[in-house]
């Protein structure tokens, strides 16, 4: 396939989701933890990361980019959410020349602290406690079809626990990553969380399926500085279209600054659905994850290895702010 034909096909596929106007259907899907970002670096850029996923967090953001990683890599993230909710992520990637690609493993764990069991007789607790946890394990395979084009596929096993009850299911992600060769300009697409409905006790619910597409480009690239712009749009099955924009600036490949923003757009009413508090003024609490984010990163060698530490701050409007910390080791 000629390069021009491939670019035209990618551009058309990127535009299709925008042509289908969405509706806000918040609360109609389960396993919402699958939508939470797993990288402080990506979150610092407003999660506009599908076209820039050049580390092990690509296991979540775009499995097709895993094929481009040349070293073994371990990444781990810790997130502090309001109400004593915590989120952990760990991913491992290693090249497998014998399989003509790279493989990776990822673990996701959203959990709470102990909560008191309350009843009508004991509204403040009867002395017993319970916990809530969501977990997923992912296996990824990614390969380069040409020097410019790679694909990736992830299979995820999902478990959700509430006291003694649980729900079990599976989902898959599929991604495409295309490099144009000009200033690291990329065009990418991904279908996330595609799978059958899950069942909790007697009720069933669909997964948060999301079609994402986007790109990134180096606006500045020289020996000492690099400024990358990332853009992303998504079409979830439980919300309006989302647009993400972010930038990352590296100095001497040692220190990075990042900033980003998330938007929801209502095509029917021709307007962005956010006010200054970070949530919808026409759709009640349309998306609490919208808002500004900022971050920074440090990269340094340790013996023969490369270590990167990233931090991100996210504004959740009237809720508490969220802090993310990521550790990345290449060896």
Coordinates of C-alpha atoms in Angstrom, one line a residue:
X1 CA 0.0 0.0 0.0
X2 CA 1.3 3.4 -0.9
X3 CA 2.1 5.8 1.9
X4 CA -0.4 8.4 0.6
X5 CA -3.2 5.8 0.5
X6 CA -2.4 4.6 4.0
X7 CA -2.4 8.2 5.3
X8 CA -5.7 8.9 3.7
X9 CA -7.2 5.7 5.1
X10 CA -6.0 6.6 8.6
X11 CA -7.3 10.1 8.3
X12 CA -10.7 8.9 7.3
X13 CA -10.9 6.4 10.1
X14 CA -9.9 9.1 12.6
X15 CA -12.7 11.3 11.4
X16 CA -15.5 8.7 11.4
X17 CA -16.2 8.7 15.2
X18 CA -16.6 12.5 15.2
X19 CA -19.3 12.2 12.5
X20 CA -21.4 10.1 14.8
X21 CA -22.6 12.5 17.5
X22 CA -22.6 10.9 21.0
X23 CA -24.9 11.2 24.0
X24 CA -24.0 11.4 27.6
X25 CA -24.9 8.0 29.1
X26 CA -23.0 8.3 32.3
X27 CA -23.5 5.3 34.7
X28 CA -24.5 2.9 32.0
X29 CA -21.3 0.9 32.0
X30 CA -19.3 -0.9 34.7
X31 CA -15.6 -1.6 35.4
X32 CA -14.9 2.1 35.3
X33 CA -11.4 1.6 36.6
X34 CA -10.4 0.5 33.1
X35 CA -10.7 4.2 32.0
X36 CA -8.2 5.5 34.6
X37 CA -4.9 6.6 33.2
X38 CA -1.8 4.7 34.5
X39 CA 1.0 7.1 33.8
X40 CA 2.0 10.3 35.6
X41 CA 3.8 11.3 32.4
X42 CA 0.7 10.9 30.3
X43 CA -1.6 12.5 32.9
X44 CA 0.6 15.5 33.0
X45 CA -0.2 15.9 29.3
X46 CA -3.9 15.6 29.8
X47 CA -3.7 12.0 28.7
X48 CA -3.2 13.1 25.1
X49 CA -0.7 10.2 24.9
X50 CA -1.8 7.7 22.3
X51 CA 0.6 9.1 19.7
X52 CA 3.5 9.5 22.1
X53 CA 3.4 6.3 24.0
X54 CA 7.1 5.4 23.8
X55 CA 7.5 3.7 27.2
X56 CA 6.0 0.7 28.9
X57 CA 2.8 2.6 29.7
X58 CA 1.9 1.9 26.1
X59 CA 0.5 -1.3 27.5
X60 CA -2.5 0.8 28.4
X61 CA -2.4 3.8 26.0
X62 CA -1.6 2.1 22.7
X63 CA -0.5 -1.6 22.6
X64 CA 0.8 -1.0 19.0
X65 CA 3.5 1.2 20.4
X66 CA 4.9 -1.6 22.5
X67 CA 6.6 -3.0 19.3
X68 CA 8.8 0.1 19.2
X69 CA 10.4 -0.4 22.6
X70 CA 14.0 -1.7 22.3
X71 CA 14.8 -2.5 25.9
X72 CA 13.3 -4.5 28.7
X73 CA 11.3 -2.2 30.8
X74 CA 9.4 -2.1 34.1
X75 CA 7.0 0.7 35.0
X76 CA 4.9 1.2 38.2
X77 CA 2.4 4.0 39.1
X78 CA 0.7 4.9 42.4
X79 CA -2.3 7.3 42.4
X80 CA -4.0 8.8 45.4
X81 CA -7.7 9.5 44.8
X82 CA -10.2 11.3 47.2
X83 CA -12.0 9.2 49.8
X84 CA -9.0 7.0 50.6
X85 CA -9.2 5.3 47.2
X86 CA -5.9 4.2 45.7
X87 CA -4.9 2.9 42.3
X88 CA -1.8 0.9 41.4
X89 CA -0.4 -0.1 38.0
X90 CA 2.6 -2.2 37.1
X91 CA 3.8 -3.2 33.6
X92 CA 6.6 -5.2 32.2
X93 CA 7.7 -5.2 28.5
X94 CA 10.5 -7.3 26.9
X95 CA 11.6 -7.7 23.3
X96 CA 11.1 -11.2 21.8
X97 CA 13.0 -11.4 18.4
X98 CA 12.0 -15.1 18.1
X99 CA 8.3 -14.0 18.1
X100 CA 9.0 -11.1 15.7
X101 CA 7.6 -8.6 18.2
X102 CA 7.4 -7.6 21.8
X103 CA 5.3 -8.9 24.6
X104 CA 4.1 -7.3 27.8
X105 CA 2.2 -8.0 31.1
X106 CA 0.2 -5.4 33.0
X107 CA -1.6 -5.4 36.3
X108 CA -4.3 -2.9 37.5
X109 CA -5.6 -2.6 41.1
X110 CA -8.1 0.0 42.3
X111 CA -8.8 -0.5 46.0
X112 CA -10.1 1.2 49.2
X113 CA -9.2 1.0 52.8
X114 CA -11.4 -1.0 55.3
X115 CA -14.9 0.5 55.5
X116 CA -17.4 -0.2 58.4
X117 CA -20.4 -2.4 57.9
X118 CA -23.5 -0.4 58.8
X119 CA -27.0 -1.5 59.5
X120 CA -30.3 0.0 60.7
X121 CA -29.4 -0.9 64.2
X122 CA -25.8 0.2 63.9
X123 CA -25.7 3.2 61.5
X124 CA -22.2 4.1 62.5
X125 CA -20.9 0.5 62.2
X126 CA -21.3 -2.8 63.8
X127 CA -17.6 -3.5 64.4
X128 CA -17.1 -5.3 61.1
X129 CA -15.4 -4.0 58.0
X130 CA -15.4 -4.7 54.3
X131 CA -13.3 -3.7 51.3
X132 CA -13.9 -2.9 47.6
X133 CA -11.4 -3.7 44.9
X134 CA -11.2 -3.8 41.1
X135 CA -8.4 -5.7 39.4
X136 CA -7.3 -6.6 35.9
X137 CA -4.4 -8.5 34.3
X138 CA -3.4 -7.8 30.7
X139 CA -1.2 -9.7 28.2
X140 CA 0.0 -7.8 25.2
X141 CA 1.6 -8.8 21.9
X142 CA 2.8 -6.1 19.5
X143 CA 4.7 -6.3 16.2
X144 CA 6.0 -3.9 13.4
X145 CA 4.6 -4.7 10.0
X146 CA 6.8 -2.2 8.3
X147 CA 9.4 0.4 9.4
X148 CA 6.5 2.9 9.9
X149 CA 3.5 0.8 10.9
X150 CA 3.0 -1.4 14.0
X151 CA 0.0 -3.1 15.5
X152 CA -0.8 -4.5 19.0
X153 CA -3.4 -6.6 20.8
X154 CA -4.1 -6.9 24.5
X155 CA -6.2 -9.5 26.3
X156 CA -7.4 -8.5 29.8
X157 CA -8.9 -10.6 32.6
X158 CA -11.1 -8.6 34.9
X159 CA -12.2 -9.1 38.5
X160 CA -14.4 -6.8 40.6
X161 CA -14.9 -7.5 44.3
X162 CA -17.4 -6.0 46.8
X163 CA -17.2 -7.7 50.2
X164 CA -17.9 -11.4 49.4
X165 CA -19.5 -10.8 46.0
X166 CA -17.5 -10.6 42.7
X167 CA -17.8 -10.2 39.0
X168 CA -15.5 -11.8 36.4
X169 CA -15.0 -10.9 32.8
X170 CA -12.6 -10.2 30.0
X171 CA -11.8 -7.5 27.5
X172 CA -9.4 -6.7 24.6
X173 CA -7.6 -3.7 23.2
X174 CA -6.4 -3.3 19.7
X175 CA -4.2 -0.5 18.4
X176 CA -2.5 0.9 15.3
X177 CA 0.6 3.1 15.3
X178 CA 1.9 4.8 12.2
X179 CA 5.0 7.0 12.0
X180 CA 5.2 9.4 9.1
X181 CA 8.9 10.1 9.4
X182 CA 8.5 13.8 9.7
X183 CA 9.4 15.3 13.2
X184 CA 8.2 12.1 14.8
X185 CA 4.7 12.9 13.6
X186 CA 2.4 9.9 14.3
X187 CA -1.2 8.9 13.5
X188 CA -2.7 6.3 15.9
X189 CA -5.9 4.6 16.7
X190 CA -7.1 2.2 19.4
X191 CA -10.2 0.3 20.4
X192 CA -10.2 -0.2 24.2
X193 CA -12.1 -2.5 26.5
X194 CA -14.0 -4.4 23.8
X195 CA -15.7 -7.5 25.4
X196 CA -18.9 -9.1 26.6
X197 CA -21.1 -7.8 29.4
X198 CA -20.1 -8.6 32.9
X199 CA -22.5 -9.9 35.6
X200 CA -22.6 -8.9 39.3
X201 CA -24.9 -11.2 41.3
X202 CA -28.0 -11.0 39.0
X203 CA -27.4 -7.8 37.1
X204 CA -25.4 -7.5 33.9
X205 CA -23.6 -4.4 32.6
X206 CA -21.5 -3.5 29.6
X207 CA -17.8 -2.6 29.6
X208 CA -16.6 1.0 29.0
X209 CA -15.7 0.5 25.3
X210 CA -13.8 3.5 23.9
X211 CA -12.5 4.3 20.4
X212 CA -9.5 6.6 20.6
X213 CA -7.5 8.3 17.9
X214 CA -4.8 10.9 17.9
X215 CA -1.4 12.1 17.0
X216 CA 1.8 13.7 18.2
X217 CA 4.5 15.9 16.6
X218 CA 7.8 17.4 17.7
X219 CA 7.4 21.2 17.4
X220 CA 11.0 21.7 18.6
X221 CA 13.8 19.1 18.2
X222 CA 17.5 19.7 18.6
X223 CA 20.4 18.4 20.7
X224 CA 19.3 20.1 23.9
X225 CA 15.5 20.6 23.6
X226 CA 12.4 18.8 22.5
X227 CA 8.8 20.1 22.6
X228 CA 6.1 17.6 21.7
X229 CA 2.4 18.4 21.1
X230 CA -0.1 15.6 21.6
X231 CA -3.7 15.6 20.5
X232 CA -6.3 12.9 21.2
X233 CA -10.0 12.4 20.6
X234 CA -12.2 9.5 21.8
X235 CA -15.7 8.2 21.3
X236 CA -16.8 6.3 24.5
X237 CA -20.0 4.2 24.7
X238 CA -21.0 5.9 27.9
X239 CA -20.3 9.6 27.4
X240 CA -19.9 12.4 25.0
X241 CA -16.9 12.8 22.7
X242 CA -13.8 13.7 24.5
X243 CA -10.8 15.8 23.3
X244 CA -7.4 15.8 25.0
X245 CA -4.5 18.2 24.4
X246 CA -1.1 18.3 26.0
X247 CA 2.5 19.2 25.6
X248 CA 5.8 17.9 26.9
X249 CA 9.1 19.8 27.0
X250 CA 12.5 18.0 27.6
X251 CA 15.7 19.8 28.3
X252 CA 18.9 17.8 27.7
X253 CA 16.8 14.6 27.8
X254 CA 17.1 14.9 31.6
X255 CA 14.3 17.2 32.8
X256 CA 10.7 17.5 31.5
X257 CA 7.8 19.8 32.1
X258 CA 4.2 18.9 31.0
X259 CA 0.7 20.4 30.8
X260 CA -2.6 19.3 29.4
X261 CA -6.4 19.7 29.4
X262 CA -9.4 17.4 28.8
X263 CA -12.6 18.5 27.2
X264 CA -16.1 17.0 26.6
X265 CA -18.0 18.3 23.6
X266 CA -21.7 18.2 23.0
X267 CA -22.2 18.3 19.2
X268 CA -26.0 18.6 19.6
X269 CA -25.7 21.8 21.5
X270 CA -22.4 23.0 20.0
X271 CA -20.6 23.6 23.2
X272 CA -18.0 22.3 25.6
X273 CA -19.6 20.8 28.7
X274 CA -17.5 22.3 31.4
X275 CA -17.5 25.3 33.6
X276 CA -14.7 26.6 35.7
X277 CA -15.2 23.9 38.3
X278 CA -14.4 21.2 35.9
X279 CA -17.8 19.6 35.4
X280 CA -20.8 20.0 33.2
X281 CA -23.3 22.8 33.8
X282 CA -25.9 21.1 31.6
X283 CA -25.2 17.4 32.2
X284 CA -25.0 16.9 36.0
X285 CA -21.5 15.8 36.9
X286 CA -20.8 14.8 33.3
X287 CA -17.2 13.9 33.8
X288 CA -15.3 14.4 37.0
X289 CA -12.0 13.5 35.3
X290 CA -12.1 16.7 33.1
X291 CA -9.8 19.5 34.1
X292 CA -6.2 20.8 33.9
X293 CA -3.1 18.8 34.7
X294 CA 0.5 19.5 35.1
X295 CA 3.6 17.5 35.7
X296 CA 7.4 17.1 35.5
X297 CA 9.9 14.3 35.0
X298 CA 13.5 13.4 35.8
X299 CA 15.6 10.9 33.8
X300 CA 19.0 9.7 34.9
X301 CA 21.3 6.7 34.6
X302 CA 21.9 4.1 37.4
X303 CA 24.8 1.8 36.6
X304 CA 23.9 0.5 33.1
X305 CA 20.2 1.2 33.5
X306 CA 18.0 4.2 32.7
X307 CA 15.6 5.4 35.4
X308 CA 12.8 7.9 35.0
X309 CA 10.6 9.4 37.7
X310 CA 7.4 11.3 36.9
X311 CA 4.9 13.3 38.8
X312 CA 1.5 14.7 37.8
X313 CA -1.1 16.9 39.4
X314 CA -4.7 16.8 38.2
X315 CA -7.5 19.2 39.0
X316 CA -10.8 17.5 39.7
X317 CA -12.8 20.6 40.3
X318 CA -14.8 20.6 43.5
X319 CA -13.2 17.3 44.5
X320 CA -9.7 17.0 46.0
X321 CA -6.8 17.2 43.6
X322 CA -5.1 14.0 42.5
X323 CA -1.4 13.2 42.6
X324 CA 0.3 10.5 40.5
X325 CA 3.8 9.1 40.8
X326 CA 5.4 6.8 38.2
X327 CA 8.7 4.9 38.3
X328 CA 10.2 3.6 35.0
X329 CA 13.2 1.4 34.7
X330 CA 14.8 0.4 31.3
X331 CA 17.5 -2.3 31.4

